[in-house]
Amino acid sequence: SSAFPLIYFADLAKELDPKLFAKSDPASYVRAGIRRLATMQLYSGGFGMWPGSDQLEIWPSIYATHFLVEARRGGHLVENFLYDRAIEFLQSQIRAKQTYGSRELQETVYALYVLARAGKPDLGTMDFIRERHFKALTAESRGLLAAAYASVGNRNAVDQLIREIQDVENVARETGGSFNSTIRNRALLLLSLLDIAPADPRVPRLIDRLARDANFGWTTQESGFVFVAVGQFFRQQASKGPYSGTVFVGDKPLATFTNKTIAVGPIGG
């Protein structure tokens, strides 16, 4: 989880903590994450929770494959023996079924999203879930499925899936299984909207809500997905033309900003 955000957050990380990255580039942490995953991959192509583990974990396997997909998309070297087996594992796991458990459906949609990001969308299963299980999809799963459809240019399916979504449902935080939590799911919804429509007005609202929810008690899944999503947002913003503005606390101006990163504080009031 610590290496994943650096795929998109590298430039900002160097600006925010130059001492940490004075002797090593953020890319070195990504490479180290890739090497660590190679020690966690099982014969099936899925992943255990720890190096040397022989216990398959489904959600972490999808998450690990997501990291490998984004790392390769970001220009990092991911060896074929590691990458191809992980992709094949996801393809072997997704099935069009008449009934799904809630966690199984969540995992299946996440896997479909990752496969679409890898350029290998499973349109048959995507259509089946959208047509037969639409009402069972949570907000973030609808967002991820919509992002998978966006990758193949199906705007009708995208609009159907995300039209009425504003935020995710409140859920109890899980420490195992799919590591479900409201924060993690909100970050997944943000990530999907950034794929689909970066200018969507829901994007800044979700970022604002995540910023308000920030604390040191986040799980590694929560922190990982939040920083992946915000890092992708930052990269998109950095590619735009120059902009500037003023930070206010109440009616009092605190600082000015441009598209260069700044740290503002302390903020009273």
C-alpha positions as a Python dict, from the first residue, in 0.01 Angstrom:
ca = {
    (1, 'S'): (0, 0, 0),
    (2, 'S'): (285, 242, 71),
    (3, 'A'): (434, 202, -278),
    (4, 'F'): (107, 218, -473),
    (5, 'P'): (39, 594, -431),
    (6, 'L'): (392, 683, -544),
    (7, 'I'): (307, 574, -898),
    (8, 'Y'): (97, 890, -930),
    (9, 'F'): (214, 1086, -628),
    (10, 'A'): (589, 1085, -693),
    (11, 'D'): (631, 1450, -792),
    (12, 'L'): (416, 1575, -506),
    (13, 'A'): (591, 1343, -259),
    (14, 'K'): (930, 1491, -351),
    (15, 'E'): (795, 1843, -300),
    (16, 'L'): (625, 1768, 32),
    (17, 'D'): (913, 1568, 185),
    (18, 'P'): (1235, 1648, -4),
    (19, 'K'): (1454, 1507, 276),
    (20, 'L'): (1293, 1165, 254),
    (21, 'F'): (1360, 1143, -120),
    (22, 'A'): (1693, 1331, -123),
    (23, 'K'): (1894, 1012, -175),
    (24, 'S'): (1635, 791, -343),
    (25, 'D'): (1371, 854, -603),
    (26, 'P'): (1007, 758, -530),
    (27, 'A'): (1035, 520, -825),
    (28, 'S'): (1276, 309, -620),
    (29, 'Y'): (998, 246, -369),
    (30, 'V'): (768, 136, -650),
    (31, 'R'): (1034, -104, -779),
    (32, 'A'): (1080, -240, -427),
    (33, 'G'): (704, -295, -404),
    (34, 'I'): (706, -489, -730),
    (35, 'R'): (992, -709, -607),
    (36, 'R'): (812, -774, -279),
    (37, 'L'): (497, -882, -462),
    (38, 'A'): (700, -1134, -659),
    (39, 'T'): (777, -1307, -326),
    (40, 'M'): (407, -1315, -238),
    (41, 'Q'): (270, -1460, -563),
    (42, 'L'): (131, -1813, -541),
    (43, 'Y'): (134, -2089, -801),
    (44, 'S'): (-220, -1989, -905),
    (45, 'G'): (-106, -1637, -991),
    (46, 'G'): (-292, -1489, -694),
    (47, 'F'): (-123, -1352, -385),
    (48, 'G'): (-88, -1423, -15),
    (49, 'M'): (-78, -1154, 250),
    (50, 'W'): (292, -1200, 328),
    (51, 'P'): (607, -1323, 154),
    (52, 'G'): (619, -1702, 162),
    (53, 'S'): (251, -1740, 253),
    (54, 'D'): (59, -2025, 89),
    (55, 'Q'): (-286, -1888, 181),
    (56, 'L'): (-466, -1726, -113),
    (57, 'E'): (-639, -1393, -37),
    (58, 'I'): (-884, -1275, -304),
    (59, 'W'): (-921, -902, -237),
    (60, 'P'): (-548, -851, -171),
    (61, 'S'): (-479, -1044, -494),
    (62, 'I'): (-695, -801, -691),
    (63, 'Y'): (-533, -506, -513),
    (64, 'A'): (-183, -640, -586),
    (65, 'T'): (-270, -688, -953),
    (66, 'H'): (-415, -337, -963),
    (67, 'F'): (-78, -208, -838),
    (68, 'L'): (109, -404, -1106),
    (69, 'V'): (-124, -276, -1378),
    (70, 'E'): (-82, 86, -1272),
    (71, 'A'): (293, 43, -1229),
    (72, 'R'): (327, -88, -1585),
    (73, 'R'): (100, 190, -1716),
    (74, 'G'): (322, 436, -1530),
    (75, 'G'): (632, 314, -1713),
    (76, 'H'): (777, 87, -1444),
    (77, 'L'): (923, -249, -1537),
    (78, 'V'): (692, -533, -1437),
    (79, 'E'): (824, -867, -1556),
    (80, 'N'): (588, -1073, -1771),
    (81, 'F'): (613, -1381, -1548),
    (82, 'L'): (468, -1178, -1259),
    (83, 'Y'): (223, -963, -1453),
    (84, 'D'): (76, -1223, -1687),
    (85, 'R'): (9, -1477, -1412),
    (86, 'A'): (-164, -1211, -1201),
    (87, 'I'): (-388, -1109, -1492),
    (88, 'E'): (-469, -1471, -1573),
    (89, 'F'): (-562, -1530, -1210),
    (90, 'L'): (-816, -1246, -1220),
    (91, 'Q'): (-958, -1377, -1545),
    (92, 'S'): (-1001, -1719, -1385),
    (93, 'Q'): (-1183, -1575, -1084),
    (94, 'I'): (-1459, -1369, -1248),
    (95, 'R'): (-1772, -1556, -1339),
    (96, 'A'): (-2120, -1451, -1452),
    (97, 'K'): (-2337, -1603, -1179),
    (98, 'Q'): (-2706, -1597, -1099),
    (99, 'T'): (-2632, -1519, -734),
    (100, 'Y'): (-2340, -1348, -562),
    (101, 'G'): (-2264, -1285, -200),
    (102, 'S'): (-2217, -914, -131),
    (103, 'R'): (-1839, -946, -88),
    (104, 'E'): (-1809, -1173, -391),
    (105, 'L'): (-1991, -919, -608),
    (106, 'Q'): (-1768, -639, -477),
    (107, 'E'): (-1457, -843, -554),
    (108, 'T'): (-1581, -939, -901),
    (109, 'V'): (-1649, -579, -1000),
    (110, 'Y'): (-1312, -463, -869),
    (111, 'A'): (-1143, -738, -1073),
    (112, 'L'): (-1339, -632, -1383),
    (113, 'Y'): (-1218, -275, -1332),
    (114, 'V'): (-855, -384, -1299),
    (115, 'L'): (-879, -602, -1611),
    (116, 'A'): (-1024, -308, -1804),
    (117, 'R'): (-734, -90, -1684),
    (118, 'A'): (-502, -362, -1817),
    (119, 'G'): (-672, -345, -2158),
    (120, 'K'): (-845, -680, -2110),
    (121, 'P'): (-1212, -598, -2040),
    (122, 'D'): (-1451, -888, -1989),
    (123, 'L'): (-1754, -739, -2163),
    (124, 'G'): (-1971, -1047, -2118),
    (125, 'T'): (-1941, -1049, -1740),
    (126, 'M'): (-1968, -670, -1724),
    (127, 'D'): (-2296, -677, -1918),
    (128, 'F'): (-2431, -966, -1713),
    (129, 'I'): (-2369, -792, -1382),
    (130, 'R'): (-2507, -460, -1505),
    (131, 'E'): (-2823, -623, -1641),
    (132, 'R'): (-2886, -887, -1372),
    (133, 'H'): (-2732, -744, -1054),
    (134, 'F'): (-2761, -366, -1096),
    (135, 'K'): (-2969, -317, -781),
    (136, 'A'): (-2722, -515, -569),
    (137, 'L'): (-2426, -296, -665),
    (138, 'T'): (-2294, -53, -406),
    (139, 'A'): (-2212, 303, -512),
    (140, 'E'): (-1839, 242, -542),
    (141, 'S'): (-1895, -83, -735),
    (142, 'R'): (-2122, 100, -977),
    (143, 'G'): (-1847, 358, -1019),
    (144, 'L'): (-1580, 95, -1085),
    (145, 'L'): (-1801, -89, -1333),
    (146, 'A'): (-1877, 242, -1505),
    (147, 'A'): (-1504, 313, -1530),
    (148, 'A'): (-1455, -29, -1690),
    (149, 'Y'): (-1722, 61, -1947),
    (150, 'A'): (-1561, 401, -2002),
    (151, 'S'): (-1243, 224, -2109),
    (152, 'V'): (-1433, 66, -2401),
    (153, 'G'): (-1634, 379, -2486),
    (154, 'N'): (-1981, 262, -2376),
    (155, 'R'): (-2124, 595, -2256),
    (156, 'N'): (-2479, 463, -2221),
    (157, 'A'): (-2367, 205, -1966),
    (158, 'V'): (-2151, 465, -1789),
    (159, 'D'): (-2441, 709, -1756),
    (160, 'Q'): (-2679, 440, -1635),
    (161, 'L'): (-2438, 331, -1362),
    (162, 'I'): (-2328, 666, -1218),
    (163, 'R'): (-2620, 898, -1294),
    (164, 'E'): (-2763, 910, -942),
    (165, 'I'): (-2453, 845, -731),
    (166, 'Q'): (-2347, 1120, -491),
    (167, 'D'): (-2157, 936, -218),
    (168, 'V'): (-2103, 588, -76),
    (169, 'E'): (-2301, 415, 194),
    (170, 'N'): (-2171, 411, 551),
    (171, 'V'): (-2038, 63, 629),
    (172, 'A'): (-1858, -95, 920),
    (173, 'R'): (-1481, -108, 886),
    (174, 'E'): (-1346, -459, 826),
    (175, 'T'): (-998, -577, 922),
    (176, 'G'): (-1003, -878, 688),
    (177, 'G'): (-1185, -1017, 388),
    (178, 'S'): (-1230, -728, 145),
    (179, 'F'): (-1121, -470, 407),
    (180, 'N'): (-1444, -283, 354),
    (181, 'S'): (-1479, 68, 494),
    (182, 'T'): (-1658, 392, 414),
    (183, 'I'): (-1329, 581, 358),
    (184, 'R'): (-1188, 314, 127),
    (185, 'N'): (-1510, 297, -73),
    (186, 'R'): (-1527, 675, -105),
    (187, 'A'): (-1173, 673, -244),
    (188, 'L'): (-1272, 400, -493),
    (189, 'L'): (-1567, 609, -609),
    (190, 'L'): (-1338, 910, -652),
    (191, 'L'): (-1087, 699, -845),
    (192, 'S'): (-1358, 575, -1080),
    (193, 'L'): (-1494, 925, -1144),
    (194, 'L'): (-1143, 1049, -1223),
    (195, 'D'): (-1125, 778, -1488),
    (196, 'I'): (-1468, 860, -1629),
    (197, 'A'): (-1503, 1238, -1606),
    (198, 'P'): (-1230, 1432, -1421),
    (199, 'A'): (-1434, 1754, -1446),
    (200, 'D'): (-1740, 1598, -1282),
    (201, 'P'): (-1862, 1826, -997),
    (202, 'R'): (-1870, 1526, -764),
    (203, 'V'): (-1489, 1499, -780),
    (204, 'P'): (-1404, 1807, -570),
    (205, 'R'): (-1685, 1724, -327),
    (206, 'L'): (-1543, 1376, -269),
    (207, 'I'): (-1190, 1514, -226),
    (208, 'D'): (-1319, 1769, 24),
    (209, 'R'): (-1500, 1499, 219),
    (210, 'L'): (-1191, 1276, 228),
    (211, 'A'): (-981, 1571, 347),
    (212, 'R'): (-1229, 1635, 628),
    (213, 'D'): (-1218, 1268, 726),
    (214, 'A'): (-837, 1253, 734),
    (215, 'N'): (-681, 1118, 1054),
    (216, 'F'): (-398, 896, 1171),
    (217, 'G'): (-632, 604, 1235),
    (218, 'W'): (-679, 509, 870),
    (219, 'T'): (-602, 153, 769),
    (220, 'T'): (-337, 83, 506),
    (221, 'Q'): (-614, 10, 254),
    (222, 'E'): (-781, 342, 330),
    (223, 'S'): (-457, 539, 310),
    (224, 'G'): (-347, 354, -2),
    (225, 'F'): (-664, 410, -203),
    (226, 'V'): (-706, 771, -87),
    (227, 'F'): (-354, 863, -194),
    (228, 'V'): (-384, 673, -521),
    (229, 'A'): (-701, 867, -605),
    (230, 'V'): (-571, 1205, -485),
    (231, 'G'): (-239, 1140, -659),
    (232, 'Q'): (-419, 1078, -986),
    (233, 'F'): (-617, 1400, -931),
    (234, 'F'): (-294, 1590, -861),
    (235, 'R'): (-133, 1459, -1179),
    (236, 'Q'): (-435, 1567, -1383),
    (237, 'Q'): (-431, 1912, -1222),
    (238, 'A'): (-57, 1952, -1279),
    (239, 'S'): (-105, 1891, -1651),
    (240, 'K'): (-337, 2190, -1678),
    (241, 'G'): (-231, 2551, -1745),
    (242, 'P'): (-119, 2788, -1468),
    (243, 'Y'): (-378, 2889, -1210),
    (244, 'S'): (-381, 3086, -885),
    (245, 'G'): (-606, 3169, -594),
    (246, 'T'): (-629, 3273, -231),
    (247, 'V'): (-686, 3061, 79),
    (248, 'F'): (-930, 3219, 325),
    (249, 'V'): (-1003, 3136, 688),
    (250, 'G'): (-1343, 3290, 738),
    (251, 'D'): (-1314, 3633, 579),
    (252, 'K'): (-939, 3663, 630),
    (253, 'P'): (-693, 3574, 351),
    (254, 'L'): (-430, 3329, 476),
    (255, 'A'): (-214, 3263, 172),
    (256, 'T'): (-204, 3273, -204),
    (257, 'F'): (-133, 2973, -421),
    (258, 'T'): (-50, 2878, -779),
    (259, 'N'): (-12, 2543, -950),
    (260, 'K'): (314, 2507, -755),
    (261, 'T'): (282, 2300, -438),
    (262, 'I'): (282, 2493, -109),
    (263, 'A'): (233, 2406, 257),
    (264, 'V'): (-5, 2634, 445),
    (265, 'G'): (-27, 2653, 822),
    (266, 'P'): (-94, 2678, 1100),
    (267, 'I'): (-463, 2742, 1041),
    (268, 'G'): (-657, 2876, 1338),
    (269, 'G'): (-1020, 2964, 1382),
}
